[in-house]
Tab-separated table of C-alpha atoms in Angstrom:
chain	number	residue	atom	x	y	z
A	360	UNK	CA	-24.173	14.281	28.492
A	361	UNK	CA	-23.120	14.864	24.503
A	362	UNK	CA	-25.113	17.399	22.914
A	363	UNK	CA	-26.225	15.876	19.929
A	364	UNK	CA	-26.612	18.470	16.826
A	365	UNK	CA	-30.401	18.096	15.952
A	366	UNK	CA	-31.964	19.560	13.870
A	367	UNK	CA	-29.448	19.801	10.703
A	368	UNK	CA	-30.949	23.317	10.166
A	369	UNK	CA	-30.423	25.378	6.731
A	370	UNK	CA	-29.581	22.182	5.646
A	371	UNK	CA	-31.325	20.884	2.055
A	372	UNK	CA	-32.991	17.164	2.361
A	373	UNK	CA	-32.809	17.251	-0.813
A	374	UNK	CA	-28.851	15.240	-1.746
A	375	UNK	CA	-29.702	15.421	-5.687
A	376	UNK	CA	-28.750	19.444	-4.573
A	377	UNK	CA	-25.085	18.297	-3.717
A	378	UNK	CA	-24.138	16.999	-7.254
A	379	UNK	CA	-21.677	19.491	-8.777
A	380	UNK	CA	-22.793	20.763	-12.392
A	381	UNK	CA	-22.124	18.379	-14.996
A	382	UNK	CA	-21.863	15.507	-13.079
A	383	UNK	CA	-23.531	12.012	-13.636
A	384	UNK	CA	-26.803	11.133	-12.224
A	385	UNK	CA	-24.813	7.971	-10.856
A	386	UNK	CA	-22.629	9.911	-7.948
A	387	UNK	CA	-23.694	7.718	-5.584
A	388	UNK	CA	-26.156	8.348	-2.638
A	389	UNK	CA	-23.013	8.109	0.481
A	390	UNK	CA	-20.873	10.687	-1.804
A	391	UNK	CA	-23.534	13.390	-2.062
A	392	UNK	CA	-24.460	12.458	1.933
A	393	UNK	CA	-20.824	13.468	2.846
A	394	UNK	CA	-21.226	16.428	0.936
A	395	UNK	CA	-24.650	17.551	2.733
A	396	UNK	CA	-23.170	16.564	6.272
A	397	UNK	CA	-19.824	18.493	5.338
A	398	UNK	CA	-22.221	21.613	4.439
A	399	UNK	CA	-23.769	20.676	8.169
A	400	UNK	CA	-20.507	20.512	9.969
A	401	UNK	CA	-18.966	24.477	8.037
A	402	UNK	CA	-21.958	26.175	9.698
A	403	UNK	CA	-21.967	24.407	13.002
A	404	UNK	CA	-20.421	26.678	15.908
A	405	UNK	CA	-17.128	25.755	18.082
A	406	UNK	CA	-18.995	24.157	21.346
A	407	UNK	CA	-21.118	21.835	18.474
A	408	UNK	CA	-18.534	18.933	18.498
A	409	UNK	CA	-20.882	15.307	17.860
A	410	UNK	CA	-22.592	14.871	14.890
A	411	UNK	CA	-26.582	12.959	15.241
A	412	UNK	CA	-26.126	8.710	15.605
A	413	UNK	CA	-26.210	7.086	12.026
A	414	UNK	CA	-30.379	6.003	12.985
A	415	UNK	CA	-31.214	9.826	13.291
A	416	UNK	CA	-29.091	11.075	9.922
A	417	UNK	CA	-30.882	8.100	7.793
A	418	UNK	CA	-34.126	9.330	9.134
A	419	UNK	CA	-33.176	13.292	8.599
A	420	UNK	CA	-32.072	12.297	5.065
A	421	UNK	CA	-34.403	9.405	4.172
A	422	UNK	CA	-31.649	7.329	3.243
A	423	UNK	CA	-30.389	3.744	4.447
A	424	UNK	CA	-28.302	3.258	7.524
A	425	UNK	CA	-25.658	1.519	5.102
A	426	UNK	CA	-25.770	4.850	2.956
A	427	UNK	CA	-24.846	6.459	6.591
A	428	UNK	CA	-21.814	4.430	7.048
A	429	UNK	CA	-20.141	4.476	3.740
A	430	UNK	CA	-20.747	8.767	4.335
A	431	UNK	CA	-19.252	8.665	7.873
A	432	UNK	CA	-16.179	6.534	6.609
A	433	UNK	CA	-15.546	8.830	4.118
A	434	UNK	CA	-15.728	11.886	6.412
A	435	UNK	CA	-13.214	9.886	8.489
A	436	UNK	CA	-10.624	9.148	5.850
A	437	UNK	CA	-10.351	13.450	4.866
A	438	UNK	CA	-9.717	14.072	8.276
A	439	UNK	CA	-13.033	15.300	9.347
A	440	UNK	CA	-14.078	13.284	12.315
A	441	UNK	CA	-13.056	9.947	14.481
A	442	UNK	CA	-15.223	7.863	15.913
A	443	UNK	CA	-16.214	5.605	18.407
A	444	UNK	CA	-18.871	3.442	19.818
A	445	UNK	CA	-19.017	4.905	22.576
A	446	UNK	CA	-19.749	8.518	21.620
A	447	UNK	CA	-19.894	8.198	17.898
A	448	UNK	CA	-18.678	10.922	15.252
A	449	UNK	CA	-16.567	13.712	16.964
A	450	UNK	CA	-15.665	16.526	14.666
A	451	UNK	CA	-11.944	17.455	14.080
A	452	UNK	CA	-11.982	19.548	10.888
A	453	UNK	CA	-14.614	22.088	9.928
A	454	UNK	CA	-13.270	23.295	6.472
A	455	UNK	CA	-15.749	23.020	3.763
A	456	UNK	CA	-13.849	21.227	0.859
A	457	UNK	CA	-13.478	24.019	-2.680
A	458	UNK	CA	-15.986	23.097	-5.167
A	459	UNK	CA	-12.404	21.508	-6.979
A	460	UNK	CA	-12.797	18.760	-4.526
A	461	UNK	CA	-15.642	16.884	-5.693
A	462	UNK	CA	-14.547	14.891	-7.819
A	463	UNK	CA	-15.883	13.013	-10.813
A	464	UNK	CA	-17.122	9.783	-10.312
A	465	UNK	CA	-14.669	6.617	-11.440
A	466	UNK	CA	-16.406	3.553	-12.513
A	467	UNK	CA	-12.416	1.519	-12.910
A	468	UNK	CA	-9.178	0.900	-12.106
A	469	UNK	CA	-6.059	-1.288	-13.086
A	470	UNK	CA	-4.089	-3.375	-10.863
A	471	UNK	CA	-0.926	-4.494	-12.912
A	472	UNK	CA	1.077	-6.688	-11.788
A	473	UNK	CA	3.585	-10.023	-13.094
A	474	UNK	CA	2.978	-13.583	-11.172
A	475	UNK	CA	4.091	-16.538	-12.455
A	476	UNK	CA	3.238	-18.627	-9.754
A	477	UNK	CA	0.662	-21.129	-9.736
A	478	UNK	CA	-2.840	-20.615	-8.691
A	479	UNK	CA	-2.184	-21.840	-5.486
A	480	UNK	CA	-0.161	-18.508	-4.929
A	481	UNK	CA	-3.778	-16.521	-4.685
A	482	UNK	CA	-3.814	-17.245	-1.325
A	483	UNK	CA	0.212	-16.773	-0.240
A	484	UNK	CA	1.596	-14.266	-2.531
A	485	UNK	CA	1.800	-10.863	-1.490
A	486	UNK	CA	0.970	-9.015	-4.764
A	487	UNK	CA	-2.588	-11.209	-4.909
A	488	UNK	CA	-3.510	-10.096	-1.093
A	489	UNK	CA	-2.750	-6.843	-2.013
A	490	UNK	CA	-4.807	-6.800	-4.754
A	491	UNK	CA	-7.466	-8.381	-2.989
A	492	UNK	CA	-7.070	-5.388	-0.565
A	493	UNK	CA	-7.434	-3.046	-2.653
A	494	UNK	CA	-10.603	-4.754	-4.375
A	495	UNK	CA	-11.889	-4.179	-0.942
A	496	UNK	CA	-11.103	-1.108	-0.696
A	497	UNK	CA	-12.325	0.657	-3.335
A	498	UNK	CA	-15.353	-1.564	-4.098
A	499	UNK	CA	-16.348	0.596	-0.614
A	500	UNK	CA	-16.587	3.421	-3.032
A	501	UNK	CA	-18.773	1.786	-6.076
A	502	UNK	CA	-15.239	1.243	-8.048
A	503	UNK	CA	-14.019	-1.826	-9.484
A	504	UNK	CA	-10.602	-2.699	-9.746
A	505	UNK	CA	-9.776	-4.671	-12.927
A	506	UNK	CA	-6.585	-7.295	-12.841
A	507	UNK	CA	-4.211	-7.228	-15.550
A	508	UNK	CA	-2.071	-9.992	-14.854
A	509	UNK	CA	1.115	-9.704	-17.256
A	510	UNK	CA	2.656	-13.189	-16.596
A	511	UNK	CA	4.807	-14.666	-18.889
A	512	UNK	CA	2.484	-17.039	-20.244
A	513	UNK	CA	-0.441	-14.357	-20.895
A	514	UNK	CA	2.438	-11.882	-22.079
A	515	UNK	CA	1.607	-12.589	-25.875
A	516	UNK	CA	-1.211	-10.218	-25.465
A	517	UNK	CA	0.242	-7.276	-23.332
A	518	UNK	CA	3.468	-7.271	-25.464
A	519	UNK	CA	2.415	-3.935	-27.446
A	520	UNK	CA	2.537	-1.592	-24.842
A	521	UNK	CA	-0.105	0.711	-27.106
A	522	UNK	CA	-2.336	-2.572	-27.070
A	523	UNK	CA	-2.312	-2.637	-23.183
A	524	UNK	CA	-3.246	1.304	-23.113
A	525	UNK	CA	-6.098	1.024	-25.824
A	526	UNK	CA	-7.677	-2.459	-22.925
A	527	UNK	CA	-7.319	0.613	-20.265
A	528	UNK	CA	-8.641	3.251	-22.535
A	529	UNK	CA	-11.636	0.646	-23.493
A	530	UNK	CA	-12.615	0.156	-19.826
A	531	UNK	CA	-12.573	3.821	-19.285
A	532	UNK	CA	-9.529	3.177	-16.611
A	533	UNK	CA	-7.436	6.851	-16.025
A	534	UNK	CA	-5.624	5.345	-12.706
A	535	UNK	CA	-3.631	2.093	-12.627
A	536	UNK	CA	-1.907	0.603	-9.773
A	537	UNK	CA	1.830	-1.442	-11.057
A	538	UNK	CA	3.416	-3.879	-9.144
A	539	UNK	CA	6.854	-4.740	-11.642
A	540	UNK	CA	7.225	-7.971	-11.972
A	541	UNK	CA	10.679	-9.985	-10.176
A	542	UNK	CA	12.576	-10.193	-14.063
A	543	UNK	CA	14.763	-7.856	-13.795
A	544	UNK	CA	15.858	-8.208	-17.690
A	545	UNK	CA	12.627	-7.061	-18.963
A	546	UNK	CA	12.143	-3.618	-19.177
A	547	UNK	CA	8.469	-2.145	-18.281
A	548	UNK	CA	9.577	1.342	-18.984
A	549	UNK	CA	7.976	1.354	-22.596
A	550	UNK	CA	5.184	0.655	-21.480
A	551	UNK	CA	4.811	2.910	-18.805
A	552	UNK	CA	5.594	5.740	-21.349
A	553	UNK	CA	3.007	4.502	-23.337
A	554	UNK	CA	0.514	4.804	-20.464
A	555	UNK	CA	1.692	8.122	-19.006
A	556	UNK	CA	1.533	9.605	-22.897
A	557	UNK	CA	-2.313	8.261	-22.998
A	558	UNK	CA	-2.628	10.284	-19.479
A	559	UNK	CA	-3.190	7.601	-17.439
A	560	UNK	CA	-2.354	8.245	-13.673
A	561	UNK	CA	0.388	5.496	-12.666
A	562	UNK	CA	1.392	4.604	-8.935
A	563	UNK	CA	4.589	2.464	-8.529
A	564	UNK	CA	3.963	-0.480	-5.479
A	565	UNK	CA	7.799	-1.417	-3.732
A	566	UNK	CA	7.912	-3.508	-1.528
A	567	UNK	CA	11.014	-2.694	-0.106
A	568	UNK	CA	13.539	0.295	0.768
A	569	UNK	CA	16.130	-1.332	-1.501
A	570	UNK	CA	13.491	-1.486	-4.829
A	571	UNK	CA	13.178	2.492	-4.842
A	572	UNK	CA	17.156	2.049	-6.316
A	573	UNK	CA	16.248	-1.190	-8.267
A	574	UNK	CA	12.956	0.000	-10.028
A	575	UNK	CA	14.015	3.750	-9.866
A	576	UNK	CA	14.195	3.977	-13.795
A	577	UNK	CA	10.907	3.307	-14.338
A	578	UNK	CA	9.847	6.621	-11.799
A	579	UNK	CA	9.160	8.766	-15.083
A	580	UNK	CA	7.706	12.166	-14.420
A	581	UNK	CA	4.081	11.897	-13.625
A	582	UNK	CA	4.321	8.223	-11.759
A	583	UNK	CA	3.857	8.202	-8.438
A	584	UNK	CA	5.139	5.323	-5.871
A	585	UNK	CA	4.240	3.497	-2.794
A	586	UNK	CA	6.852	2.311	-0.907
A	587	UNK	CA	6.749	0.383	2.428
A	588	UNK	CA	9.721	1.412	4.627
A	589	UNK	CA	10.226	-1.870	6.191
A	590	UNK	CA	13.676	-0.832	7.702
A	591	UNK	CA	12.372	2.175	9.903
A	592	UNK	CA	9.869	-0.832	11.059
A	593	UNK	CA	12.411	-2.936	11.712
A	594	UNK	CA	14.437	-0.301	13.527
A	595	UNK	CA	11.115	0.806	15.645
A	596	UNK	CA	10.905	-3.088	16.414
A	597	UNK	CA	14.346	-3.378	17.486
A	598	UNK	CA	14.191	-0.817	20.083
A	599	UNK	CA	11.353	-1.311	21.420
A	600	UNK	CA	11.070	-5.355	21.746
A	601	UNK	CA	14.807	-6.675	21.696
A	602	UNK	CA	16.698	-3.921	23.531
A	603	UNK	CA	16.914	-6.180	26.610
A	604	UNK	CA	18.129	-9.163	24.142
A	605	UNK	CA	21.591	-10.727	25.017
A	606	UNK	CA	22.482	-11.552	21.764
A	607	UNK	CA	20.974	-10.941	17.907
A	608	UNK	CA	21.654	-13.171	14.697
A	609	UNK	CA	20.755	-12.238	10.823
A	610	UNK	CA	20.142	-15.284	8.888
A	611	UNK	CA	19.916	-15.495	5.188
A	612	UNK	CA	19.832	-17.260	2.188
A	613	UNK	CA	22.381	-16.219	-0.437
A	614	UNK	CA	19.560	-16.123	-2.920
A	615	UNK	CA	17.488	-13.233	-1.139
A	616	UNK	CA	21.609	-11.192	-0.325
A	617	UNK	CA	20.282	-8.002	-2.111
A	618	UNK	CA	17.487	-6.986	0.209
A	619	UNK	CA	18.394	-8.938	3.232
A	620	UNK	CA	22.023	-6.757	3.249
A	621	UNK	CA	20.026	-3.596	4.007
A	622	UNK	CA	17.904	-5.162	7.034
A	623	UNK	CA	21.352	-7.072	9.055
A	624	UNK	CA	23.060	-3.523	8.714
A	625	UNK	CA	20.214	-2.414	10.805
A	626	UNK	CA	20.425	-4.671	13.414
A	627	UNK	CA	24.115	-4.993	13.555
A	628	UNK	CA	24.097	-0.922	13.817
A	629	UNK	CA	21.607	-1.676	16.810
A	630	UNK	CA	23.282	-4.017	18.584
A	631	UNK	CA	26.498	-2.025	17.867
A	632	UNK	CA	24.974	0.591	19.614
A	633	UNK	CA	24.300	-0.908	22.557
A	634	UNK	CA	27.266	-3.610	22.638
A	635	UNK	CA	24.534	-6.593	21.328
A	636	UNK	CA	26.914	-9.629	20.163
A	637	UNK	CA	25.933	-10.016	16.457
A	638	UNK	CA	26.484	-12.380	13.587
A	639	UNK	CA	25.006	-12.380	10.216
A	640	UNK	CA	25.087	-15.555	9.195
A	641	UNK	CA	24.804	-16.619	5.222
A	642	UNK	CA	23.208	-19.735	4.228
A	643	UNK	CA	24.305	-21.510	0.651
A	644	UNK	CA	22.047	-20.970	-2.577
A	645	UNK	CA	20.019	-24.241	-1.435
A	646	UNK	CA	16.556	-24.855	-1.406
A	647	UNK	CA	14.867	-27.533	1.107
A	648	UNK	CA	11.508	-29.205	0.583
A	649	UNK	CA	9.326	-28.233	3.567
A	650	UNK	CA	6.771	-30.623	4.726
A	651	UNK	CA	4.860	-28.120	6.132
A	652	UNK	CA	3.749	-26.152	3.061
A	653	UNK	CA	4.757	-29.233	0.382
A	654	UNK	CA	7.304	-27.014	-1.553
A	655	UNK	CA	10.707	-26.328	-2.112
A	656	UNK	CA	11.844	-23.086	-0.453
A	657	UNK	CA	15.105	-21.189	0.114
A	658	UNK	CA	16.936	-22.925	3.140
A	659	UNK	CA	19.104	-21.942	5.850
A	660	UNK	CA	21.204	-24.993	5.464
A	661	UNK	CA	23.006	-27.233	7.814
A	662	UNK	CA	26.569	-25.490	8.125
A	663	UNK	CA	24.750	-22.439	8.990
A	664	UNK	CA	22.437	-23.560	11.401
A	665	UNK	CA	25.671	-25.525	13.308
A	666	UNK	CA	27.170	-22.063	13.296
A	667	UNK	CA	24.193	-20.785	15.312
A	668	UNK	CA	24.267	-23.543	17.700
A	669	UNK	CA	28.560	-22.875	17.971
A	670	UNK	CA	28.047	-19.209	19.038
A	671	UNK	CA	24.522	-19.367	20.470
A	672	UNK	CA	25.053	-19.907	24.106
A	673	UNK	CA	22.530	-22.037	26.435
A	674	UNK	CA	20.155	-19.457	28.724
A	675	UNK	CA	20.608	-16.353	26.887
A	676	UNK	CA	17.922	-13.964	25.512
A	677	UNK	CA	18.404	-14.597	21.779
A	678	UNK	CA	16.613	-13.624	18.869
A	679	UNK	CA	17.234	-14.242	14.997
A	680	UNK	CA	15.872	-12.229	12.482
A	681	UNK	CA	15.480	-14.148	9.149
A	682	UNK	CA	15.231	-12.771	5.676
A	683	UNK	CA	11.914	-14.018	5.250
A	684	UNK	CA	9.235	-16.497	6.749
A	685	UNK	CA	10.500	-19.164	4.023
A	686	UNK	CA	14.090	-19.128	5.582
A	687	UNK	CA	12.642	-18.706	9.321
A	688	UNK	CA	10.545	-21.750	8.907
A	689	UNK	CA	13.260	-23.623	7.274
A	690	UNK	CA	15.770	-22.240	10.239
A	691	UNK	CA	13.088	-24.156	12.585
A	692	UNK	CA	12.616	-27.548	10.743
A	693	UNK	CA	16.413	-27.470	11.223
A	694	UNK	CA	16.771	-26.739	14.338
A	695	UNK	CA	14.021	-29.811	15.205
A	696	UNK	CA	16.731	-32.146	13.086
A	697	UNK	CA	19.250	-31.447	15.114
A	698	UNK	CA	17.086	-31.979	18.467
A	699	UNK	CA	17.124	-28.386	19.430
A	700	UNK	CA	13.845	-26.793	20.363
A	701	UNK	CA	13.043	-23.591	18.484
A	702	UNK	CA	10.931	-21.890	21.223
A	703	UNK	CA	14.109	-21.263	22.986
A	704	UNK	CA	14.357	-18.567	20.687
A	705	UNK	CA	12.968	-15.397	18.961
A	706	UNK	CA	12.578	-16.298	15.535
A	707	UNK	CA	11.381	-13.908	13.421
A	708	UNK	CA	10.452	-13.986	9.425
A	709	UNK	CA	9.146	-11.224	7.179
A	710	UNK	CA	6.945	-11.397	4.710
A	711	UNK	CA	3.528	-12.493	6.971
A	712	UNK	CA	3.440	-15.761	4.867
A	713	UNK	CA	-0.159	-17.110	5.524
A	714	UNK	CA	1.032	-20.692	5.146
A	715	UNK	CA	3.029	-20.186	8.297
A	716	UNK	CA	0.920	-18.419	10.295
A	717	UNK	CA	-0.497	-20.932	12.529
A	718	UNK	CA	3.916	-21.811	13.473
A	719	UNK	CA	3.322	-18.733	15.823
A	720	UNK	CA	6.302	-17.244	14.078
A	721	UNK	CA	7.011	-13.239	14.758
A	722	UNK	CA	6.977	-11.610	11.499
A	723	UNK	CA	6.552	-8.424	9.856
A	724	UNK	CA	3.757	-8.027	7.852
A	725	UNK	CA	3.920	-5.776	4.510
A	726	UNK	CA	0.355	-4.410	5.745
A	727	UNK	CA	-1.620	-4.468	2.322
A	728	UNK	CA	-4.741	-2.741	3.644
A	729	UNK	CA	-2.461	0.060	4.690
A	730	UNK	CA	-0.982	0.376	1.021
A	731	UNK	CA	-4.614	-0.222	0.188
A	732	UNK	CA	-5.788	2.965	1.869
A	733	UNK	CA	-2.729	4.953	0.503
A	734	UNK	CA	-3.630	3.986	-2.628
A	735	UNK	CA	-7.076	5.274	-2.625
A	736	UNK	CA	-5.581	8.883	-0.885
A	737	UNK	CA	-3.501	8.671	-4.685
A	738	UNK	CA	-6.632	8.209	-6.371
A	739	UNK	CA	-8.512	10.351	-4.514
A	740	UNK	CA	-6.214	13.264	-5.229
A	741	UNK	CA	-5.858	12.046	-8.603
A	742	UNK	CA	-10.022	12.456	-9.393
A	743	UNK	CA	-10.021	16.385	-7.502
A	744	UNK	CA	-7.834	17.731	-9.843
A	745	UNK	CA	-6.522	15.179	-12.460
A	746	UNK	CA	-4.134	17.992	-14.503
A	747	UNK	CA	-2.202	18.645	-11.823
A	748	UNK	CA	-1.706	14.916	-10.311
A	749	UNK	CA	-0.619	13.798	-13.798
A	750	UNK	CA	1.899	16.359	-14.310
A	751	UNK	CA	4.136	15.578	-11.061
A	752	UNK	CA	5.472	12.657	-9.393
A	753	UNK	CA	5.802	11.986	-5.581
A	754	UNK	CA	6.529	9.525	-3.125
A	755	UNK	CA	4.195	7.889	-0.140
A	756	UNK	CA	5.397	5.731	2.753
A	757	UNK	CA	3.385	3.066	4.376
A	758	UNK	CA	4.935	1.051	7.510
A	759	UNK	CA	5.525	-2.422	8.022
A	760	UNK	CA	3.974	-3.733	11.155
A	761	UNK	CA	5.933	-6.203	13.609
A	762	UNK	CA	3.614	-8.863	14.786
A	763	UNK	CA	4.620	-11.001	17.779
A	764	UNK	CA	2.371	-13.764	17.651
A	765	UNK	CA	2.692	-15.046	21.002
A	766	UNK	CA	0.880	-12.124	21.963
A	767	UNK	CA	-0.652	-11.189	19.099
A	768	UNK	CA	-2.512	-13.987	17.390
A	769	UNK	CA	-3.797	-13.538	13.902
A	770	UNK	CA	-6.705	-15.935	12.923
């Protein structure tokens, strides 16, 4: 039987004793709880490893049980315990954090970002799930994440890059999120001089291995960046779910050639390796309206897909790896026109397109609640000690995460 750690002894009741000196009476209740309960766990000896069930630490405390388990998930994002439901909070780190690492409280913070796609794209495009994500995310910690959307249409009022800073500097924002927007003739690095001069705290989201060398002027010192190494995903994915495959294709769209180039050296390397047949095959610049999602998309067109059938041979393990989930779902509607059923293959997209979710294609998905959670680690370190974080710039990898949906549904 656990040995639960009751009474919290030497410890004050009283959390209004956990608010560093200066700080504003609006720290919030689960931030000075993780304090009290990090005070707890320094003094606690080596065979002490459970902390008391959330019921008995609200009652201890004379808090809410909701107060409990914002306190508890922060203890478990620095590393302090993991939990369960079976034997609840187990304690991994006993360290008591230096008085440096409480942190001032942060009422905002900017997600900037370019979209020129229609409303509709709320729902589909990847840089409005991750900012929903991260609107989760840190709304978790009583901070609100404001959207600056600098679309071409609502550019008129963004255009002065001091005019942006002062809207930040008004909202009392010191940490923005930027997601650069697909133009690659206009230049954002004015106006992330501007912001880093004003001392704003900026992290970098890429998407992709191959925008690090795309976006790489605008990694001034001070900006951070999150990148999501999508090729070590897809090489993880390779050998452990297609190793056995007797033969691997690359498809792509000429339009999407400068990041799908990177990926089909992968899996030609791969199947190189291991003496795979492979073929990259390269559709035309062509776009294909799609009765499935009622759009035009970029489309593996018809002299590629006969080139598949050609060199695809009947019976054989084969799996294709598109450039995205627009050009795998265009690859099947082709496939159906020529009377060819696509479940005799492993198709698989990336992207984790939502509108194609329920064609039980494999895909990789960019993971936005794990850029999310990076993102807060930034900002975290960031509001510790805010001198230092502005003054150097450093790189943070997230994973892209294969999803087979055949055994791996997503609702």
């Amino acid at each position: 039987m656990i040995e639960r750690n009751l009474p919290l002894k030497n410890v004050p009741r009283r959390l209004s004793s956990f608010a560093a000196d200066g700080e504003s009476r609006s720290v919030p209740k689960y931030e000075l709880l993780k304090r009290a309960l990090l005070d707890y766990i320094s003094e606690l000896p080596p065979e002490r490893e459970f902390l008391p069930y959330e019921k008995e630490l609200a009652g201890e405390f004379g808090v809410s049980r909701c107060t409990v388990t914002k306190a508890l998930e922060k203890l478990r994002r620095g590393g302090y315990i993991e939990t369960s439901k079976k034997s609840g909070s187990r304690i991994i780190r006993r360290s008591l954090p230096k008085p440096e690492e409480y942190r001032e409280p942060m009422q905002n913070i900017a997600f900037l970002f370019a979209n020129n796609e229609e409303s509709t794209a709320r729902t589909t495009d990847f840089r409005w799930q991750l900012l929903d994500e991260t609107e989760r995310y840190f709304a978790a910690d009583g901070v609100r994440t404001v959207a600056y959307n600098l679309r071409e249409n609502d550019w008129q009022a963004w255009r002065d890059p001091e005019t942006l800073a002062a809207s930040l500097e008004q909202r009392g924002i010191r940490f923005a999120a930027f997601r650069p927007g697909e133009d690659r003739k206009f230049s954002w690095r004015p106006h992330l001089e501007v912001l880093c001069k004003h001392n704003i705290k900026v992290v970098l989201l890429l998407q992709d291995c191959a925008e690090l060398t795309i976006f790489s002027p605008l990694l001034l010192p001070g900006i951070d960046y999150l990148l999501v190494n999508n090729q070590e995903s897809l090489l993880r994915t390779l050998q452990k779910q297609f190793a056995g495959f007797d033969r691997i294709f690359y498809l792509s769209n000429e339009a999407a050639a400068w990041w799908a180039e990177p990926r089909a050296k992968i899996c030609r390397d791969f199947c190189e390796e291991r003496r795979i047949p492979f073929e990259h095959l390269h559709s035309s610049w062509l776009r294909l309206w799609d009765d499935d999602c009622r759009r035009q998309l970029p489309d593996i067109d018809e002299a590629c897909t006969a080139r598949f059938l050609e060199t695809a041979p009947a019976g054989e393990r084969i799996a294709c790896f598109c450039a995205n989930d627009y050009s795998a779902n265009s690859f099947v509607t082709r496939l159906k026109q020529n009377g060819v059923n696509p479940d005799s293959y492993e198709i698989i997209g990336f992207d984790n397109r939502p509108e194609f979710r329920s064609l039980n294609l494999s895909t990789f998905d960019f993971d936005a609640p794990a850029q999310a959670r990076a993102l807060f680690e930034c900002c975290e370190e960031f509001r510790r000690a805010p001198d230092a974080v502005l003054r150097r710039t450093r790189g943070i990898m997230t994973y892209a995460r294969f999803i087979d949906r055949c055994s791996e549904p997503i609702p």
